[in-house]
């Protein structure tokens, strides 16, 4: 190393230009590489912070192969979604509105109970049993009608009289 | 080339060319190599080696250096010039301490 100690001064040396440039170059290169590594260290955590767990989960799910979706299944899912929305709407009723609806339903239930009770009470007196209905059908409703029918049939079915349908050929045509 | 202002122990502020600026990790001291491009015999130039006491943008030059310290600095110079990796030093930017 071509260095020369300056006489009388401990911390001064004489160097050539090559050594001076070497010192300068080494520092510049080292600072440049330090900047690059530091900037990488800064960028990586920032990128990591930008990805939330939900985003990461959604990304992983999107990367998984999707099964074939049945259109019917889609329709079912849509209807389920629609029903859920309806439920959500009902849930938005305030307590007064909700109680009013419950009371209306209770009234309607009472009315139905009363009606069914009355029907049960009326059943034994006004509704005939099936056996009696069959018997009624076999008995004549109007005796006069049956008698007239019998008379009419008797007249139409008179006994056959051979004399009335025989022509007397021996007397010749009656012209 | 990078030029900086240094404040000498006498209080004089001069503008010099920066050659190197680093910290010795083991001692925690900062050192500056600088030149005023003064040519001496054999066509060499003077290089000043001094401890720096950080004080903002101005480099306060210390005028005290022990033999042991100077020996250690000469070994660091050798390691830099021979290209060997000296893990006991960290190069510093201007204003960095």
mmCIF file of C-alpha atoms in Angstrom:
data_model
loop_
_atom_site.group_PDB
_atom_site.id
_atom_site.type_symbol
_atom_site.label_atom_id
_atom_site.label_comp_id
_atom_site.label_asym_id
_atom_site.label_seq_id
_atom_site.Cartn_x
_atom_site.Cartn_y
_atom_site.Cartn_z
ATOM 1 C CA UNK A 1 0.000 0.000 0.000
ATOM 2 C CA UNK A 2 1.535 3.222 -1.100
ATOM 3 C CA UNK A 3 0.750 5.341 1.895
ATOM 4 C CA UNK A 4 2.902 7.884 3.459
ATOM 5 C CA UNK A 5 2.641 9.133 6.965
ATOM 6 C CA UNK A 6 2.751 12.875 7.064
ATOM 7 C CA UNK A 7 5.402 13.796 9.499
ATOM 8 C CA UNK A 8 4.218 15.199 12.762
ATOM 9 C CA UNK A 9 0.542 14.471 12.089
ATOM 10 C CA UNK A 10 -0.684 11.040 13.060
ATOM 11 C CA UNK A 11 -4.040 10.968 11.265
ATOM 12 C CA UNK A 12 -2.903 12.167 7.849
ATOM 13 C CA UNK A 13 -1.565 9.784 5.208
ATOM 14 C CA UNK A 14 -0.596 10.188 1.599
ATOM 15 C CA UNK A 15 -2.408 8.003 -0.912
ATOM 16 C CA UNK A 16 -2.528 7.800 -4.683
ATOM 17 C CA UNK A 17 -5.647 8.583 -6.701
ATOM 18 C CA UNK A 18 -6.435 4.922 -7.277
ATOM 19 C CA UNK A 19 -6.735 4.286 -3.552
ATOM 20 C CA UNK A 20 -8.827 7.385 -3.103
ATOM 21 C CA UNK A 21 -11.250 6.206 -5.792
ATOM 22 C CA UNK A 22 -11.280 2.718 -4.313
ATOM 23 C CA UNK A 23 -12.332 4.063 -0.921
ATOM 24 C CA UNK A 24 -15.033 6.205 -2.514
ATOM 25 C CA UNK A 25 -16.293 3.387 -4.737
ATOM 26 C CA UNK A 26 -16.525 0.894 -1.876
ATOM 27 C CA UNK A 27 -18.653 3.273 0.161
ATOM 28 C CA UNK A 28 -20.951 4.124 -2.733
ATOM 29 C CA UNK A 29 -21.500 0.467 -3.656
ATOM 30 C CA UNK A 30 -22.174 -0.483 -0.063
ATOM 31 C CA UNK A 31 -24.674 2.354 0.431
ATOM 32 C CA UNK A 32 -26.429 1.456 -2.827
ATOM 33 C CA UNK A 33 -26.834 -2.188 -1.827
ATOM 34 C CA UNK A 34 -27.971 -1.102 1.646
ATOM 35 C CA UNK A 35 -30.647 1.148 0.097
ATOM 36 C CA UNK A 36 -31.905 -1.707 -2.059
ATOM 37 C CA UNK A 37 -32.103 -4.136 0.825
ATOM 38 C CA UNK A 38 -33.737 -1.536 3.088
ATOM 39 C CA UNK A 39 -36.283 -0.586 0.433
ATOM 40 C CA UNK A 40 -37.109 -4.261 -0.044
ATOM 41 C CA UNK A 41 -37.576 -4.659 3.677
ATOM 42 C CA UNK A 42 -39.959 -1.711 3.693
ATOM 43 C CA UNK A 43 -41.979 -2.736 0.671
ATOM 44 C CA UNK A 44 -42.542 -6.313 1.750
ATOM 45 C CA UNK A 45 -44.248 -5.538 5.072
ATOM 46 C CA UNK A 46 -46.423 -2.899 3.379
ATOM 47 C CA UNK A 47 -47.573 -5.410 0.802
ATOM 48 C CA UNK A 48 -48.279 -7.890 3.537
ATOM 49 C CA UNK A 49 -50.280 -5.408 5.538
ATOM 50 C CA UNK A 50 -52.476 -4.560 2.565
ATOM 51 C CA UNK A 51 -53.766 -8.147 2.414
ATOM 52 C CA UNK A 52 -56.355 -8.696 5.085
ATOM 53 C CA UNK A 53 -57.179 -12.243 6.319
ATOM 54 C CA UNK A 54 -60.574 -12.019 4.580
ATOM 55 C CA UNK A 55 -58.946 -11.062 1.299
ATOM 56 C CA UNK A 56 -56.461 -13.876 1.659
ATOM 57 C CA UNK A 57 -59.268 -16.368 2.379
ATOM 58 C CA UNK A 58 -61.273 -15.126 -0.594
ATOM 59 C CA UNK A 59 -58.207 -15.368 -2.794
ATOM 60 C CA UNK A 60 -57.526 -18.954 -1.679
ATOM 61 C CA UNK A 61 -61.138 -19.909 -2.285
ATOM 62 C CA UNK A 62 -61.050 -18.340 -5.731
ATOM 63 C CA UNK A 63 -57.966 -20.385 -6.559
ATOM 64 C CA UNK A 64 -59.677 -23.670 -5.696
ATOM 65 C CA UNK A 65 -61.364 -25.568 -8.573
ATOM 66 C CA UNK A 66 -65.062 -24.746 -8.696
ATOM 67 C CA UNK A 67 -67.573 -27.652 -8.917
ATOM 68 C CA UNK A 68 -70.186 -27.730 -11.683
ATOM 69 C CA UNK A 69 -73.122 -25.685 -10.502
ATOM 70 C CA UNK A 70 -76.592 -27.089 -11.091
ATOM 71 C CA UNK A 71 -78.985 -24.356 -12.322
ATOM 72 C CA UNK A 72 -81.623 -25.748 -9.987
ATOM 73 C CA UNK A 73 -79.243 -25.418 -7.087
ATOM 74 C CA UNK A 74 -78.695 -21.837 -8.121
ATOM 75 C CA UNK A 75 -82.435 -21.259 -8.161
ATOM 76 C CA UNK A 76 -82.741 -22.809 -4.734
ATOM 77 C CA UNK A 77 -79.976 -20.630 -3.462
ATOM 78 C CA UNK A 78 -81.668 -17.575 -4.918
ATOM 79 C CA UNK A 79 -84.983 -18.483 -3.312
ATOM 80 C CA UNK A 80 -83.237 -19.069 -0.011
ATOM 81 C CA UNK A 81 -81.643 -15.696 -0.305
ATOM 82 C CA UNK A 82 -85.020 -14.168 -1.094
ATOM 83 C CA UNK A 83 -86.598 -15.861 1.915
ATOM 84 C CA UNK A 84 -83.817 -14.667 4.113
ATOM 85 C CA UNK A 85 -84.416 -11.149 2.883
ATOM 86 C CA UNK A 86 -88.108 -11.472 3.675
ATOM 87 C CA UNK A 87 -87.318 -12.638 7.178
ATOM 88 C CA UNK A 88 -84.958 -9.772 7.542
ATOM 89 C CA UNK A 89 -87.744 -7.384 6.519
ATOM 90 C CA UNK A 90 -90.102 -8.875 9.099
ATOM 91 C CA UNK A 91 -87.486 -8.502 11.699
ATOM 92 C CA UNK A 92 -87.424 -4.831 11.028
ATOM 93 C CA UNK A 93 -90.958 -4.457 12.463
ATOM 94 C CA UNK A 94 -91.056 -2.604 15.682
ATOM 95 C CA UNK A 95 -92.465 -4.274 18.783
ATOM 96 C CA UNK A 96 -95.898 -2.587 18.458
ATOM 97 C CA UNK A 97 -96.383 -3.728 14.882
ATOM 98 C CA UNK A 98 -95.220 -7.194 15.778
ATOM 99 C CA UNK A 99 -97.706 -7.483 18.673
ATOM 100 C CA UNK A 100 -100.511 -6.241 16.442
ATOM 101 C CA UNK A 101 -99.797 -8.974 13.909
ATOM 102 C CA UNK A 102 -99.608 -11.610 16.640
ATOM 103 C CA UNK A 103 -103.001 -10.482 18.016
ATOM 104 C CA UNK A 104 -104.592 -10.632 14.567
ATOM 105 C CA UNK A 105 -103.278 -14.152 14.111
ATOM 106 C CA UNK A 106 -104.626 -15.132 17.544
ATOM 107 C CA UNK A 107 -108.071 -13.719 16.691
ATOM 108 C CA UNK A 108 -108.117 -15.637 13.437
ATOM 109 C CA UNK A 109 -107.189 -18.810 15.314
ATOM 110 C CA UNK A 110 -110.063 -18.244 17.785
ATOM 111 C CA UNK A 111 -112.537 -17.798 14.942
ATOM 112 C CA UNK A 112 -111.368 -21.014 13.309
ATOM 113 C CA UNK A 113 -111.677 -22.860 16.625
ATOM 114 C CA UNK A 114 -115.249 -21.615 17.130
ATOM 115 C CA UNK A 115 -116.279 -22.593 13.632
ATOM 116 C CA UNK A 116 -114.857 -26.057 13.934
ATOM 117 C CA UNK A 117 -116.573 -26.498 17.323
ATOM 118 C CA UNK A 118 -119.952 -25.556 15.845
ATOM 119 C CA UNK A 119 -119.481 -27.933 12.967
ATOM 120 C CA UNK A 120 -118.779 -30.743 15.366
ATOM 121 C CA UNK A 121 -121.919 -29.932 17.351
ATOM 122 C CA UNK A 122 -124.120 -29.891 14.244
ATOM 123 C CA UNK A 123 -122.810 -33.118 12.825
ATOM 124 C CA UNK A 124 -124.973 -35.700 14.714
ATOM 125 C CA UNK A 125 -128.407 -34.011 14.100
ATOM 126 C CA UNK A 126 -128.307 -32.594 10.591
ATOM 127 C CA UNK A 127 -126.023 -34.983 8.787
ATOM 128 C CA UNK A 128 -127.497 -38.500 8.157
ATOM 129 C CA UNK A 129 -125.429 -41.588 8.263
ATOM 130 C CA UNK A 130 -124.545 -43.268 5.002
ATOM 131 C CA UNK A 131 -126.661 -46.362 5.784
ATOM 132 C CA UNK A 132 -129.787 -44.288 6.262
ATOM 133 C CA UNK A 133 -129.181 -42.388 3.058
ATOM 134 C CA UNK A 134 -129.062 -45.653 1.099
ATOM 135 C CA UNK A 135 -132.268 -46.795 2.686
ATOM 136 C CA UNK A 136 -134.033 -43.581 1.783
ATOM 137 C CA UNK A 137 -133.007 -43.933 -1.815
ATOM 138 C CA UNK A 138 -134.613 -47.392 -1.995
ATOM 139 C CA UNK A 139 -137.951 -46.242 -0.646
ATOM 140 C CA UNK A 140 -140.322 -44.411 -3.020
ATOM 141 C CA UNK A 141 -140.425 -40.718 -2.540
ATOM 142 C CA UNK A 142 -143.798 -40.262 -4.258
ATOM 143 C CA UNK A 143 -146.246 -43.187 -4.144
ATOM 144 C CA UNK A 144 -148.693 -41.528 -6.571
ATOM 145 C CA UNK A 145 -145.983 -41.381 -9.232
ATOM 146 C CA UNK A 146 -145.291 -45.069 -8.887
ATOM 147 C CA UNK A 147 -148.931 -45.966 -9.084
ATOM 148 C CA UNK A 148 -149.474 -43.877 -12.239
ATOM 149 C CA UNK A 149 -146.455 -45.489 -13.847
ATOM 150 C CA UNK A 150 -147.822 -48.883 -13.004
ATOM 151 C CA UNK A 151 -151.225 -47.986 -14.517
ATOM 152 C CA UNK A 152 -149.663 -46.639 -17.693
ATOM 153 C CA UNK A 153 -147.581 -49.707 -18.218
ATOM 154 C CA UNK A 154 -150.577 -51.878 -17.667
ATOM 155 C CA UNK A 155 -152.456 -50.081 -20.432
ATOM 156 C CA UNK A 156 -149.637 -50.257 -22.955
ATOM 157 C CA UNK A 157 -149.006 -53.882 -22.312
ATOM 158 C CA UNK A 158 -152.408 -55.133 -23.073
ATOM 159 C CA UNK A 159 -152.681 -58.785 -23.960
ATOM 160 C CA UNK A 160 -152.237 -59.511 -27.727
ATOM 161 C CA UNK A 161 -155.540 -60.043 -29.629
ATOM 162 C CA UNK A 162 -154.945 -62.101 -32.822
ATOM 163 C CA UNK A 163 -158.411 -61.237 -34.324
ATOM 164 C CA UNK A 164 -157.595 -57.619 -34.792
ATOM 165 C CA UNK A 165 -154.520 -58.178 -37.041
ATOM 166 C CA UNK A 166 -155.892 -60.842 -39.471
ATOM 167 C CA UNK A 167 -157.092 -59.815 -42.946
ATOM 168 C CA UNK A 168 -160.102 -61.652 -44.390
ATOM 169 C CA UNK A 169 -158.636 -62.527 -47.836
ATOM 170 C CA UNK A 170 -161.663 -64.492 -48.901
ATOM 171 C CA UNK A 171 -163.755 -61.343 -49.108
ATOM 172 C CA UNK A 172 -161.328 -59.687 -51.572
ATOM 173 C CA UNK A 173 -159.945 -56.286 -51.423
ATOM 174 C CA UNK A 174 -162.262 -53.675 -50.175
ATOM 175 C CA UNK A 175 -161.798 -51.045 -52.929
ATOM 176 C CA UNK B 1 -17.216 13.422 -6.147
ATOM 177 C CA UNK B 2 -18.916 14.420 -2.931
ATOM 178 C CA UNK B 3 -18.002 17.558 -1.021
ATOM 179 C CA UNK B 4 -18.855 18.325 2.580
ATOM 180 C CA UNK B 5 -18.269 21.043 5.125
ATOM 181 C CA UNK B 6 -16.223 20.134 8.169
ATOM 182 C CA UNK B 7 -15.656 22.137 11.318
ATOM 183 C CA UNK B 8 -12.084 21.957 12.574
ATOM 184 C CA UNK B 9 -11.225 22.004 16.301
ATOM 185 C CA UNK B 10 -10.112 25.583 15.732
ATOM 186 C CA UNK B 11 -13.680 26.451 14.753
ATOM 187 C CA UNK B 12 -12.824 26.951 11.110
ATOM 188 C CA UNK B 13 -15.298 25.439 8.625
ATOM 189 C CA UNK B 14 -13.799 24.195 5.373
ATOM 190 C CA UNK B 15 -15.197 22.440 2.346
ATOM 191 C CA UNK B 16 -13.481 19.153 1.572
ATOM 192 C CA UNK B 17 -13.855 16.142 -0.718
ATOM 193 C CA UNK B 18 -15.325 13.112 1.044
ATOM 194 C CA UNK B 19 -13.443 9.861 0.554
ATOM 195 C CA UNK B 20 -15.223 7.605 3.051
ATOM 196 C CA UNK B 21 -17.531 7.832 6.035
ATOM 197 C CA UNK B 22 -18.297 4.852 8.243
ATOM 198 C CA UNK B 23 -18.949 3.618 11.765
ATOM 199 C CA UNK B 24 -16.926 1.014 13.611
ATOM 200 C CA UNK B 25 -19.617 -1.153 15.177
ATOM 201 C CA UNK B 26 -17.482 -2.462 18.041
ATOM 202 C CA UNK B 27 -16.573 1.031 19.285
ATOM 203 C CA UNK B 28 -19.624 2.943 18.016
ATOM 204 C CA UNK B 29 -17.371 5.680 16.678
ATOM 205 C CA UNK B 30 -17.789 7.402 13.321
ATOM 206 C CA UNK B 31 -14.801 8.122 11.114
ATOM 207 C CA UNK B 32 -14.321 10.316 8.118
ATOM 208 C CA UNK B 33 -11.699 10.069 5.351
ATOM 209 C CA UNK B 34 -11.446 13.322 3.461
ATOM 210 C CA UNK B 35 -8.997 15.208 1.254
ATOM 211 C CA UNK B 36 -8.258 18.757 0.315
ATOM 212 C CA UNK B 37 -6.476 17.325 -2.726
ATOM 213 C CA UNK B 38 -3.140 18.564 -1.507
ATOM 214 C CA UNK B 39 -0.432 16.962 -3.599
ATOM 215 C CA UNK B 40 2.731 15.780 -1.865
ATOM 216 C CA UNK B 41 5.837 14.055 -3.142
ATOM 217 C CA UNK B 42 5.562 11.049 -5.450
ATOM 218 C CA UNK B 43 2.369 12.565 -6.830
ATOM 219 C CA UNK B 44 0.384 11.431 -3.823
ATOM 220 C CA UNK B 45 -2.423 13.340 -2.154
ATOM 221 C CA UNK B 46 -3.083 13.895 1.531
ATOM 222 C CA UNK B 47 -5.912 11.930 3.067
ATOM 223 C CA UNK B 48 -7.145 13.016 6.474
ATOM 224 C CA UNK B 49 -8.534 10.394 8.844
ATOM 225 C CA UNK B 50 -10.533 11.708 11.755
ATOM 226 C CA UNK B 51 -13.208 10.786 14.184
ATOM 227 C CA UNK B 52 -16.431 12.624 13.596
ATOM 228 C CA UNK B 53 -18.708 13.823 16.345
ATOM 229 C CA UNK B 54 -22.153 14.074 14.721
ATOM 230 C CA UNK B 55 -23.746 17.505 15.021
ATOM 231 C CA UNK B 56 -26.417 17.917 12.360
ATOM 232 C CA UNK B 57 -25.140 18.675 8.903
ATOM 233 C CA UNK B 58 -21.748 19.880 10.058
ATOM 234 C CA UNK B 59 -18.951 17.363 10.690
ATOM 235 C CA UNK B 60 -17.165 18.203 13.904
ATOM 236 C CA UNK B 61 -13.663 16.889 13.565
ATOM 237 C CA UNK B 62 -11.970 15.511 16.628
ATOM 238 C CA UNK B 63 -8.260 16.204 17.038
ATOM 239 C CA UNK B 64 -7.590 13.328 19.396
ATOM 240 C CA UNK B 65 -6.649 9.842 18.263
ATOM 241 C CA UNK B 66 -4.820 7.165 20.188
ATOM 242 C CA UNK B 67 -2.142 4.912 18.683
ATOM 243 C CA UNK B 68 -4.352 1.932 19.133
ATOM 244 C CA UNK B 69 -7.184 3.682 17.337
ATOM 245 C CA UNK B 70 -4.924 4.684 14.503
ATOM 246 C CA UNK B 71 -3.611 1.130 14.136
ATOM 247 C CA UNK B 72 -7.120 -0.189 13.992
ATOM 248 C CA UNK B 73 -8.017 2.350 11.314
ATOM 249 C CA UNK B 74 -5.028 1.433 9.186
ATOM 250 C CA UNK B 75 -6.125 -2.217 9.319
ATOM 251 C CA UNK B 76 -9.588 -1.133 8.182
ATOM 252 C CA UNK B 77 -8.054 0.797 5.279
ATOM 253 C CA UNK B 78 -6.122 -2.308 4.258
ATOM 254 C CA UNK B 79 -9.234 -4.478 4.390
ATOM 255 C CA UNK B 80 -11.141 -1.984 2.220
ATOM 256 C CA UNK B 81 -8.363 -1.714 -0.354
ATOM 257 C CA UNK B 82 -7.804 -5.460 -0.530
ATOM 258 C CA UNK B 83 -11.526 -6.066 -0.981
ATOM 259 C CA UNK B 84 -11.926 -8.225 2.112
ATOM 260 C CA UNK B 85 -15.233 -7.936 3.920
ATOM 261 C CA UNK B 86 -14.973 -6.130 7.235
ATOM 262 C CA UNK B 87 -18.126 -6.812 9.203
ATOM 263 C CA UNK B 88 -17.129 -4.358 11.943
ATOM 264 C CA UNK B 89 -17.860 -1.291 9.826
ATOM 265 C CA UNK B 90 -21.051 0.244 8.475
ATOM 266 C CA UNK B 91 -20.867 2.869 5.749
ATOM 267 C CA UNK B 92 -22.883 5.985 6.509
ATOM 268 C CA UNK B 93 -24.655 8.619 4.440
ATOM 269 C CA UNK B 94 -23.957 12.297 5.013
ATOM 270 C CA UNK B 95 -25.951 13.377 8.048
ATOM 271 C CA UNK B 96 -26.359 9.795 9.176
ATOM 272 C CA UNK B 97 -24.789 8.877 12.458
#
